[in-house]
XYZ file of C-alpha atoms in Angstrom:
235
model
C -3.086 191.076 180.773
C -5.457 191.668 177.865
C -1.858 191.567 175.935
C -0.865 188.485 177.338
C -4.585 186.854 176.934
C -4.753 188.101 173.268
C -1.444 186.539 172.841
C -2.480 183.319 174.082
C -5.418 182.935 171.628
C -3.660 183.931 168.908
C -1.009 180.893 169.512
C -3.827 178.687 169.578
C -5.792 179.784 166.429
C -2.089 179.345 164.982
C -2.002 175.605 166.764
C -5.613 174.658 165.039
C -4.785 175.899 162.026
C -1.592 174.173 161.754
C -3.260 170.589 162.785
C -5.771 170.888 160.855
C -3.604 171.701 158.391
C -1.516 168.816 158.590
C -4.596 166.758 159.027
C -6.159 167.743 155.732
C -2.509 167.194 153.808
C -1.877 163.549 155.360
C -5.445 162.493 154.650
C -4.965 163.683 150.942
C -1.534 161.846 151.121
C -2.828 158.906 151.801
C -5.227 158.517 148.656
C -2.164 158.875 146.463
C -0.770 155.247 145.270
C 2.786 156.456 145.471
C 2.126 156.187 149.735
C 0.552 152.856 149.762
C 3.673 150.445 150.822
C 1.349 147.528 149.211
C 1.458 148.769 145.729
C 5.226 149.746 145.915
C 6.521 146.848 147.272
C 5.383 145.029 143.938
C 7.387 148.158 141.944
C 9.937 146.507 139.260
C 13.703 146.966 139.595
C 13.650 149.652 136.737
C 10.566 151.478 138.652
C 12.966 151.615 142.017
C 15.456 153.341 139.778
C 13.909 155.152 138.014
C 11.966 156.832 141.100
C 15.474 157.313 143.242
C 16.689 159.146 139.871
C 13.106 161.584 139.958
C 13.133 162.248 143.703
C 16.387 163.096 143.488
C 14.894 166.152 141.955
C 12.219 166.801 144.058
C 14.087 167.432 146.750
C 17.501 168.646 145.353
C 16.707 171.823 144.650
C 15.286 173.414 147.142
C 18.565 175.415 147.363
C 17.072 177.548 144.867
C 14.291 178.352 147.135
C 16.623 178.897 150.328
C 18.823 181.414 147.865
C 15.720 183.315 146.806
C 14.552 183.728 150.322
C 17.993 184.945 152.010
C 18.652 187.205 148.897
C 15.378 189.064 149.501
C 15.196 188.958 153.323
C 15.455 192.281 155.212
C 16.129 190.945 158.644
C 19.258 189.160 160.076
C 17.126 186.663 161.906
C 15.602 185.410 158.754
C 19.036 185.329 157.094
C 20.296 183.148 160.393
C 17.453 180.435 160.306
C 17.952 180.014 156.867
C 21.862 179.802 157.132
C 21.221 177.168 159.709
C 18.700 175.138 157.713
C 21.756 174.864 155.256
C 24.330 173.948 157.893
C 21.967 171.372 159.055
C 21.936 169.753 155.389
C 25.755 169.790 155.211
C 25.629 168.423 158.416
C 29.239 169.202 160.323
C 31.499 166.624 159.816
C 29.490 163.871 159.250
C 27.675 162.766 156.076
C 25.896 165.536 154.073
C 22.012 164.948 153.521
C 23.011 164.793 149.743
C 25.721 162.480 150.194
C 22.810 160.305 152.051
C 20.617 160.541 149.620
C 22.909 159.129 147.271
C 23.837 156.186 149.204
C 19.601 155.370 149.004
C 19.711 155.873 145.091
C 22.966 153.749 145.025
C 21.306 151.046 147.195
C 18.712 150.560 143.923
C 21.183 150.967 141.171
C 20.873 155.101 140.296
C 24.041 156.353 140.083
C 23.400 159.910 140.441
C 27.348 161.028 139.025
C 26.229 162.683 135.694
C 22.626 163.320 136.816
C 23.758 166.127 139.311
C 25.227 167.552 136.171
C 23.093 166.785 133.152
C 19.379 166.669 135.178
C 18.598 163.841 132.571
C 15.424 162.925 135.088
C 14.624 166.512 135.874
C 11.623 166.101 134.051
C 9.248 169.121 133.351
C 6.594 168.260 135.537
C 9.620 168.683 138.084
C 10.966 171.902 136.547
C 7.333 173.400 136.440
C 7.335 171.895 140.482
C 10.515 173.636 141.285
C 9.747 176.899 139.665
C 6.176 177.118 140.701
C 8.095 177.410 144.376
C 10.570 180.328 142.973
C 7.381 182.084 140.887
C 5.236 182.166 143.236
C 7.794 183.609 145.610
C 8.720 186.484 143.391
C 4.958 187.630 143.815
C 4.517 187.540 147.386
C 5.597 189.814 150.025
C 8.502 189.127 152.650
C 6.128 187.774 155.112
C 4.021 185.576 153.033
C 7.612 184.125 151.249
C 8.485 183.178 155.152
C 5.187 182.085 156.076
C 6.004 179.267 152.718
C 9.351 178.867 153.541
C 7.673 177.909 156.953
C 4.977 175.704 155.616
C 7.785 173.569 153.259
C 9.687 173.240 156.408
C 6.870 171.684 158.271
C 6.084 169.208 155.428
C 8.698 167.609 156.441
C 6.913 165.683 159.521
C 4.265 164.358 157.631
C 5.953 163.552 154.197
C 8.678 162.045 155.719
C 6.396 159.557 157.461
C 5.207 158.299 154.412
C 8.632 158.571 152.270
C 10.547 156.402 155.257
C 7.548 153.734 154.795
C 8.005 153.761 150.654
C 11.516 153.226 151.204
C 11.361 150.339 153.452
C 8.233 148.963 151.210
C 11.547 148.585 148.430
C 13.447 146.584 150.536
C 15.923 149.463 150.858
C 19.174 148.335 153.084
C 19.852 150.392 156.567
C 22.295 152.430 154.770
C 20.070 153.915 151.816
C 17.460 154.244 154.777
C 19.529 156.624 156.969
C 18.466 159.498 154.638
C 15.050 159.064 155.300
C 15.616 158.312 159.180
C 17.094 161.404 159.641
C 14.446 163.866 157.816
C 11.900 161.935 159.946
C 13.589 163.578 163.114
C 14.030 167.019 161.376
C 12.927 170.021 163.454
C 13.370 172.439 161.039
C 9.981 173.830 161.336
C 10.321 174.684 164.967
C 13.018 177.498 163.998
C 10.063 179.293 162.166
C 7.635 178.880 164.622
C 8.635 182.512 166.221
C 8.265 184.118 163.263
C 5.407 183.082 161.936
C 3.598 183.302 165.077
C 4.446 187.287 164.364
C 3.223 187.082 161.481
C 0.152 185.438 162.331
C -1.106 188.138 164.834
C -0.209 190.752 162.162
C -2.588 188.873 159.360
C -3.238 185.436 159.492
C -4.074 185.232 155.708
C -0.675 186.147 154.987
C -0.003 182.639 156.917
C -3.262 180.956 155.398
C -2.614 181.694 151.907
C 1.025 180.718 152.450
C 0.360 177.205 153.777
C -2.569 176.414 151.170
C -0.133 177.105 147.918
C 2.809 174.813 149.586
C -0.058 171.870 150.312
C -1.422 172.273 146.888
C 1.581 172.642 144.845
C 3.279 169.795 146.750
C 0.090 167.300 146.280
C -0.170 167.591 143.226
C 3.702 167.232 142.364
C 3.273 163.863 144.430
C 0.257 162.725 142.377
C 2.260 163.023 139.092
C 5.487 161.787 140.238
C 3.269 158.452 141.349
C 1.845 158.205 138.207
C 4.571 158.623 136.094
C 6.397 156.233 138.213
C 3.736 153.611 138.158
C 3.105 153.432 134.399
C 6.934 153.548 133.752
C 8.382 151.017 131.740
C 11.812 150.254 131.062
C 13.370 151.139 127.473
């Protein structure tokens, strides 16, 4: 009875932490111009195209995160969670999420055919953002790495609400919006909950520190991306 009660209290504490983290992150997101539809609706065509090119690299290198995580995981459970995540990206016999994003980019005049290979708009601040994840993973324990992965997956539930509003503000056609709609309904975080709860029970600071890093790292990137797009003038 005591063990069950402790487990229940632990779950409630984790849920409270997650809700507070969501709230604080969302509040910070709202202060960034990138997520103000009234402002982004004023973007020039050149800014829309530039955003599509840059955002590709923000989201398009997560496979490196997954590859690092999987190669350093010691349990089949974690490896299976990662493989499930990758499989969902491929989306069975339907269009992959990558193909959906290419449709979005194309709707705003961004041909990513060469970009995917040459990385011309994988700007230094985005490279640092992507390397920052790997650098952090390399210097933390397996439990902390999984907690960071869980935090990143939870971001989908917040980020894509605002990203979908951003895409709509750009007068994106229905086909181009599909990428964002799919991510609005993503349940990737749910696959990590059970293991995250175990980590929380054993050492809640692992979860707190990992979520703090992911949240702050993400917000720094969004702010720089916002500034870069709003200051962009086609050459």
